Amino acid sequence: QRPVLRLLSCPGTVAEDLRRDEQPSGSVETGFEDKIPKKRFSEMQNERREQAQRTVLIHCPEKINEKKFLKYLSQHGPINNHFFYESFGLYAVVEFCQKESVRSLQNETHAPSKGMEAAIPFRSRFFNLKLKNQTSERSCVQMSNQLPPSSKKLLEVLCDAESIDDQLNTLLKEFQLTEENTKLRYLTCSLIEDIAAAYFPDGIVRPFGSSVNTFGKLGCDLDMFLDLNETRNLSTHKTSGNFLMEFQVKNVPSERIATQKILSVIGECLDNFSPGCVGVQKILNARCPLVRFSHQASGFQCDLTTNNRIALTSSELLYIYGALDSRVRALVFTVRYWARAHSLTSSIPGAWITNFSLTMMVIFFLQTRSPPILPTLDSLQTLADAEDKCIIEGNNCTFVRDLNRIKPSENTETLELLLKEFFEYFGNFAFNKNSINIRQGREQNKPDSSPLYIQNPFETSLNISKNVSQSQLQKFVDLAQESTWILQQEDLDGPSISGSQPWGLVALLLPSGANRKSIGKKKSRKPANERIKVLLESIKNNRTENFTDTNGK
Ligand code: GTP
Ligand code: MG
């Protein structure tokens, strides 16, 4: 039986509707989660991009024989690796060893001829496998999970942990991006790059933000940026000679207008020709213009920008901080999850603190420990060599890129202590006078009256948390103080508490005020399973019904 592969142009249901509690079990453990990346950011990005270019995405029939499927595909060349996942249908991500295999596969496919609809021919790397005779064999392919655990499952595993340190590490392990999810993110960017190539053949679509900065969690959005620097460099490098590149360039009054024009045509292209891109919105009047869309097959909510090299550089800086010490990511994931559980952050833009700001606050706090757990940005700049020198739009973005040149910290504080101290530090921070500044790792006088001032590390005259209102900041401070109090009470009550009783991190995730009665009065007399039921009920009935919304924020 010979399968037929088709070029895909399939509409379907929107990925946001994915029901989390119906995830397939038995997700693949990859070991990725324990590895702290030591590669340079650019090296890692280039490697992953090259891998993605050799990769195809295949929508498979529900019942599939994995062995036959791979045998069929390997007619086009050896396969490096593959995995299956579910997202309103079964999908396979197949990475060939060579790029030519993709072309060979494309040459064998044909466009679908659907009765009433007409296909727009476009040579994508997204295929639809139709079997002439449906196999009756039950498919028993192992599924790779692309979604975060439900709040219920998470609370259960946290209650079963052995210590608060173990809880923080468990939370990290459950939420961090898997190797497969990372591959899918790079593949999605690569598929979008194919579309952008219609206008900008030298353009590179690079992921940035939490997909690559080591702080991304399963379900987070996919931020990507169309990098046209290669083209720009081609046109500006040559300064001599009689020919100017004017036939290639068109001038417009400002960078902003150029960005808007580029994104406008790419948005049209995505909407009209890109298989699986739905809900395309051009948000061109925003401070940072973008095109937002949903990539159905991967389930990612995507934000595409251009001319955004500073954001990519911030991602690189966070990548370095995340990779320097294994406690950093565990603490950032925990603080972000805590903030989401208490509705301090939201997927809707507004006066809330953002995940990006929270990450900066954790980094800053870790710089203030004695001895420091993280170096200041100024000291990373001192360690830079000539190759690291980088000025973007007049801003000094120089810092050391080679992780091996940064000395590991001698601080040995536990995660439990750090979490406690984090809440205490920010519960008592003089937000009315001082600003947070990761360049110097020291509190500075606030240059203006914004309630929360976190200096943008590269555009140093800007505040990344300008949007935060006084009442949102106060809510953060109150919750930080309450969390300090809860952890202190636990210390007084002696070591916790076995079984499924809410303790440690779980107690911090309870709705505000809920702990004052139960935890303060030592252990509750209800049986453990009864108590966890009450906890889950209370979470369900509160606004925290699912801390992990579709954007994962
Ligand atoms: P998630 O909430 O998991 O998506 O985290 P994120 O880090 O990806 O945040 P987001 O998608 O909001 O933004 C993507 C990237 O844009 C961030 O990682 C930053 O590099 C940058 N960014 C976001 N907000 C700001 C801001 O207020 N100022 C500056 N300078 N950069 C920002
Ligand atoms: Mg993001």
Coordinates of C-alpha atoms and ligand atoms in Angstrom, one line a residue:
Q1 CA 0.0 0.0 0.0
R2 CA 1.4 3.3 -1.1
P3 CA 0.5 6.4 1.0
V4 CA -0.2 9.6 -0.8
L5 CA 1.2 12.8 0.5
R6 CA -0.5 16.0 -0.3
L7 CA 0.5 19.6 -0.1
L8 CA -1.6 20.9 2.7
S9 CA -4.1 23.6 2.8
C10 CA -6.3 22.4 5.6
P11 CA -8.6 24.5 7.7
G12 CA -9.5 23.1 11.1
T13 CA -10.5 24.0 14.6
V14 CA -8.6 26.6 16.4
A15 CA -5.8 25.3 18.6
E16 CA -6.7 27.4 21.6
D17 CA -9.6 25.1 22.2
L18 CA -7.3 22.3 23.2
R19 CA -8.6 20.6 26.2
R20 CA -5.8 20.1 28.6
D21 CA -7.2 17.4 30.7
E22 CA -7.5 15.1 27.7
Q23 CA -3.8 14.9 27.0
P24 CA -2.4 11.6 26.0
S25 CA -0.4 10.0 28.7
G26 CA 3.0 8.6 28.4
S27 CA 4.8 11.7 27.1
V28 CA 8.4 11.1 26.1
E29 CA 11.1 12.0 28.6
T30 CA 13.9 13.4 26.8
G31 CA 16.5 14.3 29.4
F32 CA 16.5 17.8 27.9
E33 CA 15.1 19.1 31.1
D34 CA 18.2 18.4 33.2
K35 CA 20.7 19.9 30.8
I36 CA 21.7 23.4 31.2
P37 CA 22.7 24.7 27.9
K38 CA 26.3 25.8 27.7
K39 CA 26.4 26.7 24.0
R40 CA 26.5 30.2 22.9
F41 CA 23.0 31.6 22.1
S42 CA 23.9 32.2 18.4
E43 CA 25.4 28.8 18.0
M44 CA 22.3 27.2 19.5
Q45 CA 20.0 29.3 17.3
N46 CA 21.9 28.5 14.1
E47 CA 22.1 24.8 14.9
R48 CA 18.4 24.5 15.6
R49 CA 17.5 26.6 12.6
E50 CA 19.5 24.3 10.3
Q51 CA 17.8 21.3 11.9
A52 CA 14.4 22.9 11.2
Q53 CA 15.2 23.4 7.6
R54 CA 15.7 19.6 7.2
T55 CA 12.4 18.9 8.9
V56 CA 8.8 18.4 7.7
L57 CA 5.5 18.5 9.4
I58 CA 3.0 15.8 8.5
H59 CA -0.7 15.6 9.4
C60 CA -1.3 11.8 9.7
P61 CA -4.4 9.6 9.7
E62 CA -5.5 8.6 13.1
K63 CA -4.3 5.0 12.7
I64 CA -0.8 4.8 11.5
N65 CA 1.8 2.1 11.5
E66 CA 5.0 3.9 12.6
K67 CA 7.4 1.4 11.1
K68 CA 5.8 1.5 7.6
F69 CA 5.5 5.3 7.9
L70 CA 9.2 5.7 8.6
K71 CA 10.2 3.1 6.0
Y72 CA 8.2 5.0 3.4
L73 CA 9.7 8.4 4.3
S74 CA 13.2 7.0 4.4
Q75 CA 13.0 6.4 0.6
H76 CA 13.8 10.1 0.4
G77 CA 16.8 9.8 2.6
P78 CA 17.9 8.9 6.1
I79 CA 15.8 10.2 9.0
N80 CA 17.6 11.8 12.0
N81 CA 14.7 11.8 14.4
H82 CA 11.0 12.1 14.6
F83 CA 8.1 12.4 17.0
F84 CA 4.3 12.4 17.0
Y85 CA 2.0 14.7 18.9
E86 CA -1.7 15.4 19.0
S87 CA -3.3 18.8 18.3
F88 CA -6.7 18.2 16.8
G89 CA -5.4 15.3 14.8
L90 CA -2.2 13.3 14.8
Y91 CA 0.9 15.1 13.6
A92 CA 4.5 13.9 12.9
V93 CA 7.6 16.0 13.0
V94 CA 10.3 14.3 10.9
E95 CA 13.8 15.5 10.7
F96 CA 15.8 14.2 7.8
C97 CA 19.6 14.0 7.8
Q98 CA 19.8 16.0 4.6
K99 CA 17.9 19.0 3.2
E100 CA 17.7 17.3 -0.2
S101 CA 15.3 14.7 1.3
V102 CA 12.7 17.4 1.8
R103 CA 12.8 18.4 -1.8
S104 CA 12.6 14.8 -2.9
L105 CA 9.5 14.3 -0.7
Q106 CA 8.0 17.6 -2.1
N107 CA 8.5 16.4 -5.6
E108 CA 6.5 13.3 -5.0
T109 CA 3.5 15.0 -3.4
H110 CA 0.5 16.4 -5.3
A111 CA -1.9 19.2 -4.5
P112 CA -5.3 18.2 -3.2
S113 CA -8.2 18.4 -5.7
K114 CA -11.2 19.2 -3.5
G115 CA -14.6 19.4 -5.2
M116 CA -15.8 22.9 -4.4
E117 CA -12.6 24.5 -3.2
A118 CA -9.6 25.6 -5.2
A119 CA -6.1 25.1 -4.0
I120 CA -3.6 27.9 -4.0
P121 CA -0.4 26.1 -5.1
F122 CA 2.4 26.7 -2.6
R123 CA 5.3 24.4 -2.0
S124 CA 5.3 24.0 1.7
R125 CA 6.9 21.6 4.1
F126 CA 3.6 20.8 5.7
F127 CA 2.0 17.6 4.3
N128 CA -1.2 15.7 4.7
L129 CA -0.8 11.9 4.6
K130 CA -3.8 10.1 3.2
L131 CA -3.8 6.4 3.1
K132 CA -5.8 4.8 0.3
N133 CA -6.8 1.9 2.4
Q134 CA -7.2 2.8 6.1
T135 CA -5.2 0.5 8.2
S136 CA -7.2 -1.4 10.7
E137 CA -4.2 -1.7 13.0
R138 CA -4.5 0.3 16.1
S139 CA -1.9 3.0 16.1
C140 CA 0.3 2.7 19.1
V141 CA 2.7 5.5 18.5
Q142 CA 4.1 7.2 21.5
M143 CA 2.9 10.8 21.8
S144 CA 5.1 13.7 22.8
N145 CA 3.2 16.0 25.1
Q146 CA 3.1 19.7 24.1
L147 CA 0.9 21.0 26.9
P148 CA 1.5 22.0 30.5
P149 CA 0.1 19.8 33.3
S150 CA -3.4 20.8 34.6
S151 CA -3.4 22.7 37.9
K152 CA -4.9 19.6 39.5
K153 CA -2.1 17.3 38.4
L154 CA 0.5 19.9 39.4
L155 CA -0.8 20.4 42.9
E156 CA -0.9 16.6 43.4
V157 CA 2.8 16.2 42.4
L158 CA 3.8 19.2 44.4
C159 CA 2.1 17.8 47.5
D160 CA 4.0 14.5 47.0
A161 CA 7.4 16.3 46.8
E162 CA 10.0 15.8 49.6
S163 CA 11.0 19.3 50.3
I164 CA 10.4 22.8 49.1
D165 CA 13.5 22.6 47.0
D166 CA 12.0 19.5 45.4
Q167 CA 8.8 21.3 44.8
L168 CA 10.5 24.1 42.9
N169 CA 12.5 21.7 40.8
T170 CA 9.4 19.6 40.1
L171 CA 7.5 22.7 39.0
L172 CA 10.3 23.5 36.6
K173 CA 10.5 20.0 35.3
E174 CA 6.7 19.9 34.7
F175 CA 6.5 23.2 32.9
Q176 CA 9.7 23.8 31.0
L177 CA 9.8 23.4 27.2
T178 CA 10.7 19.9 26.2
E179 CA 13.2 19.1 23.4
E180 CA 10.3 18.2 21.1
N181 CA 8.4 21.4 21.9
T182 CA 11.5 23.4 21.2
K183 CA 12.0 21.6 17.9
L184 CA 8.4 22.4 17.0
R185 CA 8.9 26.1 17.8
Y186 CA 11.9 26.3 15.5
L187 CA 10.1 24.3 12.8
T188 CA 7.2 26.8 12.9
C189 CA 9.5 29.7 12.5
S190 CA 11.2 27.9 9.6
L191 CA 7.8 27.4 7.9
I192 CA 7.0 31.1 8.3
E193 CA 10.4 31.9 6.9
D194 CA 9.4 30.0 3.8
I195 CA 6.4 32.3 3.4
A196 CA 8.4 35.5 4.2
A197 CA 10.9 34.4 1.5
A198 CA 8.3 35.3 -1.1
Y199 CA 9.2 39.0 -0.5
F200 CA 12.5 38.7 1.4
P201 CA 14.5 35.7 0.2
D202 CA 17.4 36.5 2.6
G203 CA 15.2 37.1 5.6
I204 CA 15.6 34.9 8.6
V205 CA 12.7 34.3 11.0
R206 CA 14.2 33.9 14.5
P207 CA 12.3 32.9 17.6
F208 CA 12.9 35.1 20.6
G209 CA 11.3 35.7 24.1
S210 CA 10.5 32.8 26.3
S211 CA 10.7 30.2 23.5
V212 CA 14.5 30.6 23.5
N213 CA 15.5 32.4 26.7
T214 CA 15.3 29.2 28.9
F215 CA 12.3 30.6 30.8
G216 CA 9.6 29.4 28.4
K217 CA 6.9 27.1 29.7
L218 CA 4.8 24.6 27.7
G219 CA 1.9 26.5 26.1
C220 CA 3.7 29.9 26.0
D221 CA 3.3 32.1 22.9
L222 CA 5.9 32.0 20.1
D223 CA 7.5 35.3 19.6
M224 CA 9.4 35.5 16.3
F225 CA 11.1 38.2 14.4
L226 CA 11.9 38.7 10.7
D227 CA 15.6 39.5 10.6
L228 CA 16.4 41.4 7.4
N229 CA 19.9 42.3 8.6
E230 CA 21.6 40.0 6.0
T231 CA 19.9 42.0 3.3
R232 CA 20.7 45.3 5.0
N233 CA 24.3 44.3 5.3
L234 CA 24.6 43.3 1.7
S235 CA 23.3 46.8 0.7
T236 CA 25.4 48.8 3.1
H237 CA 28.8 47.0 3.3
K238 CA 30.0 48.1 -0.1
T239 CA 30.8 51.7 -0.1
S240 CA 32.9 52.0 -3.2
G241 CA 32.1 51.3 -6.8
N242 CA 29.9 53.0 -9.4
F243 CA 26.8 51.1 -8.8
L244 CA 24.5 51.9 -5.9
M245 CA 21.9 49.4 -4.8
E246 CA 19.1 51.8 -5.5
F247 CA 17.4 49.3 -7.8
Q248 CA 17.0 47.1 -4.7
V249 CA 15.9 49.6 -2.1
K250 CA 13.0 52.0 -1.6
N251 CA 13.2 54.7 0.9
V252 CA 10.4 55.6 3.3
P253 CA 10.2 58.4 5.8
S254 CA 11.0 56.4 9.0
E255 CA 12.0 53.0 10.3
R256 CA 8.6 52.6 11.8
I257 CA 6.9 53.1 8.4
A258 CA 9.3 50.6 6.9
T259 CA 8.5 48.1 9.6
Q260 CA 4.7 48.6 9.1
K261 CA 5.0 48.1 5.3
I262 CA 7.1 44.9 5.7
L263 CA 4.7 43.5 8.3
S264 CA 1.7 44.4 6.2
V265 CA 2.7 42.4 3.2
I266 CA 3.9 39.5 5.3
G267 CA 0.5 39.5 7.1
E268 CA -1.2 39.3 3.7
C269 CA 1.0 36.5 2.6
L270 CA 0.4 34.5 5.8
D271 CA -3.4 35.0 5.5
N272 CA -3.6 34.1 1.8
F273 CA -1.0 31.4 1.3
S274 CA 0.3 29.9 4.5
P275 CA -1.2 26.5 5.3
G276 CA -2.5 26.4 8.8
C277 CA -2.1 30.1 9.7
V278 CA -5.4 31.4 10.9
G279 CA -6.8 34.5 12.7
V280 CA -4.1 36.7 11.2
Q281 CA -4.3 40.2 12.7
K282 CA -2.0 43.1 11.7
I283 CA -1.4 45.2 14.8
L284 CA 0.6 47.8 13.0
N285 CA -0.1 50.9 15.2
A286 CA 1.2 49.3 18.4
R287 CA 4.4 50.7 19.9
C288 CA 6.1 47.7 18.5
P289 CA 4.1 46.8 15.3
L290 CA 3.4 43.1 14.9
V291 CA 1.4 40.4 13.1
R292 CA -0.5 38.0 15.4
F293 CA -1.8 34.7 14.2
S294 CA -2.5 31.2 15.3
H295 CA -0.5 28.3 13.8
Q296 CA -3.0 25.6 14.0
A297 CA -1.0 22.5 13.5
S298 CA 1.6 23.4 16.2
G299 CA -1.1 25.0 18.4
F300 CA 1.2 28.1 18.9
Q301 CA -0.1 31.6 19.2
C302 CA 2.5 33.6 17.2
D303 CA 3.6 37.2 17.3
L304 CA 5.7 38.2 14.4
T305 CA 7.7 41.4 14.5
T306 CA 10.6 42.8 12.5
N307 CA 13.4 45.2 13.2
N308 CA 13.5 44.0 16.8
R309 CA 17.1 43.2 17.4
I310 CA 17.1 44.6 21.0
A311 CA 14.4 42.1 22.0
L312 CA 16.5 39.3 20.6
T313 CA 19.5 40.6 22.5
S314 CA 17.4 40.6 25.7
S315 CA 16.6 37.0 25.0
E316 CA 20.2 36.2 24.7
L317 CA 21.0 37.9 28.0
L318 CA 18.2 36.0 29.8
Y319 CA 19.5 32.8 28.2
I320 CA 22.9 33.5 29.7
Y321 CA 21.4 34.2 33.2
G322 CA 19.2 31.1 32.9
A323 CA 22.1 28.9 32.0
L324 CA 24.6 30.2 34.6
D325 CA 23.1 28.6 37.7
S326 CA 20.5 25.9 38.0
R327 CA 18.5 27.7 40.7
V328 CA 17.7 30.7 38.5
R329 CA 15.1 28.9 36.3
A330 CA 13.5 27.1 39.2
L331 CA 13.0 30.4 41.0
V332 CA 11.8 32.3 37.9
F333 CA 9.3 29.5 37.0
T334 CA 8.0 29.4 40.6
V335 CA 7.6 33.2 40.9
R336 CA 5.8 33.4 37.5
Y337 CA 3.5 30.5 38.5
W338 CA 2.8 32.1 41.9
A339 CA 2.0 35.4 40.2
R340 CA -0.3 33.7 37.7
A341 CA -2.1 31.8 40.4
H342 CA -2.9 35.0 42.2
S343 CA -3.9 36.8 39.0
L344 CA -0.9 39.2 39.2
T345 CA -0.2 38.5 35.6
S346 CA -2.6 38.1 32.8
S347 CA -2.6 37.2 29.1
I348 CA -4.5 40.4 28.4
P349 CA -2.3 43.5 28.2
G350 CA -3.0 46.1 31.0
A351 CA -1.7 47.5 34.2
W352 CA -0.4 44.1 35.3
I353 CA 3.2 43.0 35.9
T354 CA 4.5 41.0 33.0
N355 CA 6.4 37.8 33.1
F356 CA 9.4 39.7 31.6
S357 CA 9.3 42.1 34.5
L358 CA 9.1 39.3 37.1
T359 CA 12.1 37.6 35.5
M360 CA 14.1 40.9 35.8
M361 CA 13.1 41.1 39.5
V362 CA 14.3 37.6 40.2
I363 CA 17.6 38.3 38.4
F364 CA 18.0 41.5 40.3
F365 CA 17.3 39.7 43.6
L366 CA 19.9 37.0 42.8
Q367 CA 22.5 39.7 42.1
T368 CA 21.9 41.2 45.5
R369 CA 22.7 37.9 47.4
S370 CA 25.9 37.6 49.3
P371 CA 27.9 36.2 47.6
P372 CA 25.9 37.1 44.4
I373 CA 24.3 34.2 42.5
L374 CA 24.2 36.2 39.3
P375 CA 26.7 38.8 37.9
T376 CA 25.6 42.3 37.1
L377 CA 25.2 43.2 33.4
D378 CA 28.0 45.7 33.8
S379 CA 30.3 42.9 34.9
L380 CA 29.2 40.8 31.9
Q381 CA 30.1 43.8 29.8
T382 CA 33.6 44.0 31.4
L383 CA 34.2 40.3 30.4
A384 CA 33.3 41.0 26.8
D385 CA 35.9 40.7 24.1
A386 CA 36.1 42.5 20.7
E387 CA 33.8 39.9 19.1
D388 CA 31.1 40.6 21.6
K389 CA 30.9 44.3 20.9
C390 CA 27.4 45.2 19.9
I391 CA 25.7 48.5 19.4
I392 CA 22.1 48.5 18.3
E393 CA 20.4 51.8 17.4
G394 CA 22.9 53.6 19.5
N395 CA 22.4 51.4 22.6
N396 CA 25.3 49.5 24.0
C397 CA 24.4 45.8 24.0
T398 CA 27.9 44.5 24.6
F399 CA 28.2 41.6 27.0
V400 CA 30.2 38.4 27.1
R401 CA 28.6 35.7 25.0
D402 CA 30.8 32.8 25.9
L403 CA 29.2 31.1 29.0
N404 CA 32.5 29.4 29.9
R405 CA 34.2 32.7 30.6
I406 CA 31.8 33.5 33.5
K407 CA 32.9 32.2 36.9
P408 CA 30.2 30.1 38.6
S409 CA 28.8 31.5 41.9
E410 CA 30.1 30.4 45.3
N411 CA 26.7 31.0 46.9
T412 CA 25.2 27.7 48.1
E413 CA 21.8 29.0 49.4
T414 CA 18.9 26.6 49.0
L415 CA 15.9 27.3 46.8
E416 CA 13.7 27.2 49.9
L417 CA 15.7 30.0 51.5
L418 CA 15.9 32.0 48.2
L419 CA 12.1 31.8 47.7
K420 CA 11.5 33.0 51.3
E421 CA 14.1 35.8 50.9
F422 CA 12.7 36.8 47.5
F423 CA 9.3 37.5 49.1
E424 CA 10.8 39.2 52.1
Y425 CA 13.0 41.4 49.9
F426 CA 10.2 42.6 47.6
G427 CA 7.6 42.7 50.4
N428 CA 9.8 45.4 52.0
F429 CA 11.3 47.1 48.9
A430 CA 11.1 50.9 48.8
F431 CA 9.3 51.0 45.5
N432 CA 8.3 54.6 46.2
K433 CA 11.9 55.7 46.1
N434 CA 14.0 53.1 44.3
S435 CA 14.3 51.4 40.9
I436 CA 15.5 48.0 39.9
N437 CA 18.5 47.9 37.7
I438 CA 20.2 44.7 36.6
R439 CA 23.1 46.6 35.0
Q440 CA 24.4 47.6 38.4
G441 CA 22.6 45.0 40.6
R442 CA 21.9 47.8 43.1
E443 CA 18.8 49.8 43.9
Q444 CA 18.9 53.3 42.3
N445 CA 16.8 56.4 42.8
K446 CA 13.7 56.3 40.6
P447 CA 14.0 58.8 37.7
D448 CA 10.3 59.3 37.5
S449 CA 7.1 58.6 39.5
S450 CA 6.0 55.3 37.9
P451 CA 4.9 53.0 40.7
L452 CA 7.3 50.2 39.6
Y453 CA 10.5 51.2 37.8
I454 CA 12.6 48.4 36.3
Q455 CA 15.3 49.9 34.0
N456 CA 15.3 48.5 30.5
P457 CA 18.8 46.9 30.5
F458 CA 19.7 48.1 27.0
E459 CA 17.5 51.1 26.4
T460 CA 18.5 52.5 29.7
S461 CA 16.3 55.5 29.7
L462 CA 13.2 53.3 29.5
N463 CA 11.2 51.6 32.2
I464 CA 10.0 48.1 31.2
S465 CA 7.2 48.1 33.8
K466 CA 5.8 51.6 33.0
N467 CA 2.4 50.0 32.6
V468 CA 2.1 48.8 36.2
S469 CA -0.4 50.7 38.3
Q470 CA 0.0 51.5 42.0
S471 CA -2.8 49.1 42.9
Q472 CA -1.3 46.2 41.0
L473 CA 2.1 46.9 42.6
Q474 CA 0.4 47.0 46.1
K475 CA -1.3 43.7 45.3
F476 CA 2.1 42.2 44.5
V477 CA 3.6 43.6 47.7
D478 CA 0.7 42.3 49.9
L479 CA 1.0 38.8 48.4
A480 CA 4.7 38.8 48.8
Q481 CA 4.3 39.7 52.5
E482 CA 1.6 37.1 53.0
S483 CA 3.9 34.5 51.3
T484 CA 6.7 35.4 53.7
W485 CA 4.4 35.0 56.6
I486 CA 3.1 31.6 55.4
L487 CA 6.7 30.2 55.0
Q488 CA 7.7 31.6 58.4
Q489 CA 4.7 29.8 60.0
E490 CA 5.7 26.6 58.4
D491 CA 9.2 27.0 59.9
L492 CA 7.6 27.5 63.3
D493 CA 5.4 24.4 62.8
G494 CA 8.4 22.3 62.2
P495 CA 9.2 20.2 59.2
S496 CA 6.2 19.4 57.0
I497 CA 3.9 17.2 56.8
S498 CA 3.5 14.2 54.6
G499 CA 1.0 13.0 52.0
S500 CA -1.4 15.2 50.1
Q501 CA -1.7 18.1 52.6
P502 CA -1.1 21.5 51.1
W503 CA 2.3 22.7 52.3
G504 CA 5.3 24.7 51.1
L505 CA 4.8 26.0 47.6
V506 CA 1.2 24.6 47.5
A507 CA 0.3 26.7 50.5
L508 CA 1.6 29.8 48.7
L509 CA -0.7 29.1 45.7
L510 CA -3.8 29.0 47.8
P511 CA -6.1 32.0 47.3
S512 CA -5.0 34.9 49.5
G513 CA -6.1 34.7 53.1
A514 CA -7.0 31.0 52.9
N515 CA -3.8 30.1 54.8
R516 CA -4.2 32.4 57.7
K517 CA -6.7 30.1 59.4
S518 CA -5.5 26.7 58.6
I519 CA -1.7 27.0 58.5
G520 CA -1.6 29.3 61.6
K521 CA -3.4 26.8 63.7
K522 CA -1.0 24.0 63.0
K523 CA -2.2 20.9 61.3
S524 CA -5.8 20.5 60.3
R525 CA -7.6 17.5 61.6
K526 CA -9.2 16.5 58.3
P527 CA -7.7 13.5 56.6
A528 CA -5.1 14.3 53.9
N529 CA -7.2 13.3 50.9
E530 CA -10.0 15.4 52.3
R531 CA -7.8 18.4 52.6
I532 CA -6.4 18.2 49.1
K533 CA -10.0 17.9 47.8
V534 CA -10.9 21.1 49.7
L535 CA -7.9 22.8 48.2
L536 CA -8.7 21.8 44.7
E537 CA -12.3 22.8 45.1
S538 CA -11.2 26.2 46.4
I539 CA -8.9 26.7 43.5
K540 CA -11.6 25.6 41.0
N541 CA -14.1 28.0 42.5
N542 CA -11.7 30.9 42.4
R543 CA -10.5 32.9 39.5
T544 CA -7.5 30.6 39.4
E545 CA -9.6 27.9 37.7
N546 CA -6.7 27.3 35.3
F547 CA -3.5 29.1 36.0
T548 CA -2.2 28.1 32.6
D549 CA -4.4 29.9 30.1
T550 CA -4.0 29.4 26.4
N551 CA -1.1 31.8 26.1
G552 CA 0.5 30.0 29.0
K553 CA 0.9 33.3 30.8
Ligands
GTP1 P1 5.9 34.9 28.0 O1 5.0 35.7 29.0 O2 6.2 33.5 28.5 O3 5.5 35.0 26.6 O4 7.3 35.7 28.2 P2 8.2 36.5 27.2 O5 9.5 36.7 27.8 O6 8.2 35.8 25.8 O7 7.4 37.8 27.1 P3 6.6 38.5 25.8 O8 6.1 37.5 24.9 O9 5.6 39.5 26.4 O10 7.7 39.3 25.1 C1 8.7 38.7 24.3 C2 10.0 39.4 24.5 O11 9.9 40.8 24.2 C3 10.6 39.4 25.9 O12 11.3 38.2 26.2 C4 11.5 40.6 25.9 O13 12.7 40.3 25.3 C5 10.7 41.6 25.0 N1 9.8 42.4 25.9 C6 8.6 42.2 26.3 N2 8.1 43.2 27.0 C7 9.1 44.1 27.0 C8 9.1 45.5 27.5 O14 8.2 46.0 28.2 N3 10.3 46.1 27.2 C9 11.3 45.6 26.5 N4 12.3 46.3 26.3 N5 11.2 44.4 26.0 C10 10.1 43.7 26.2
MG2 MG 6.4 35.4 24.8

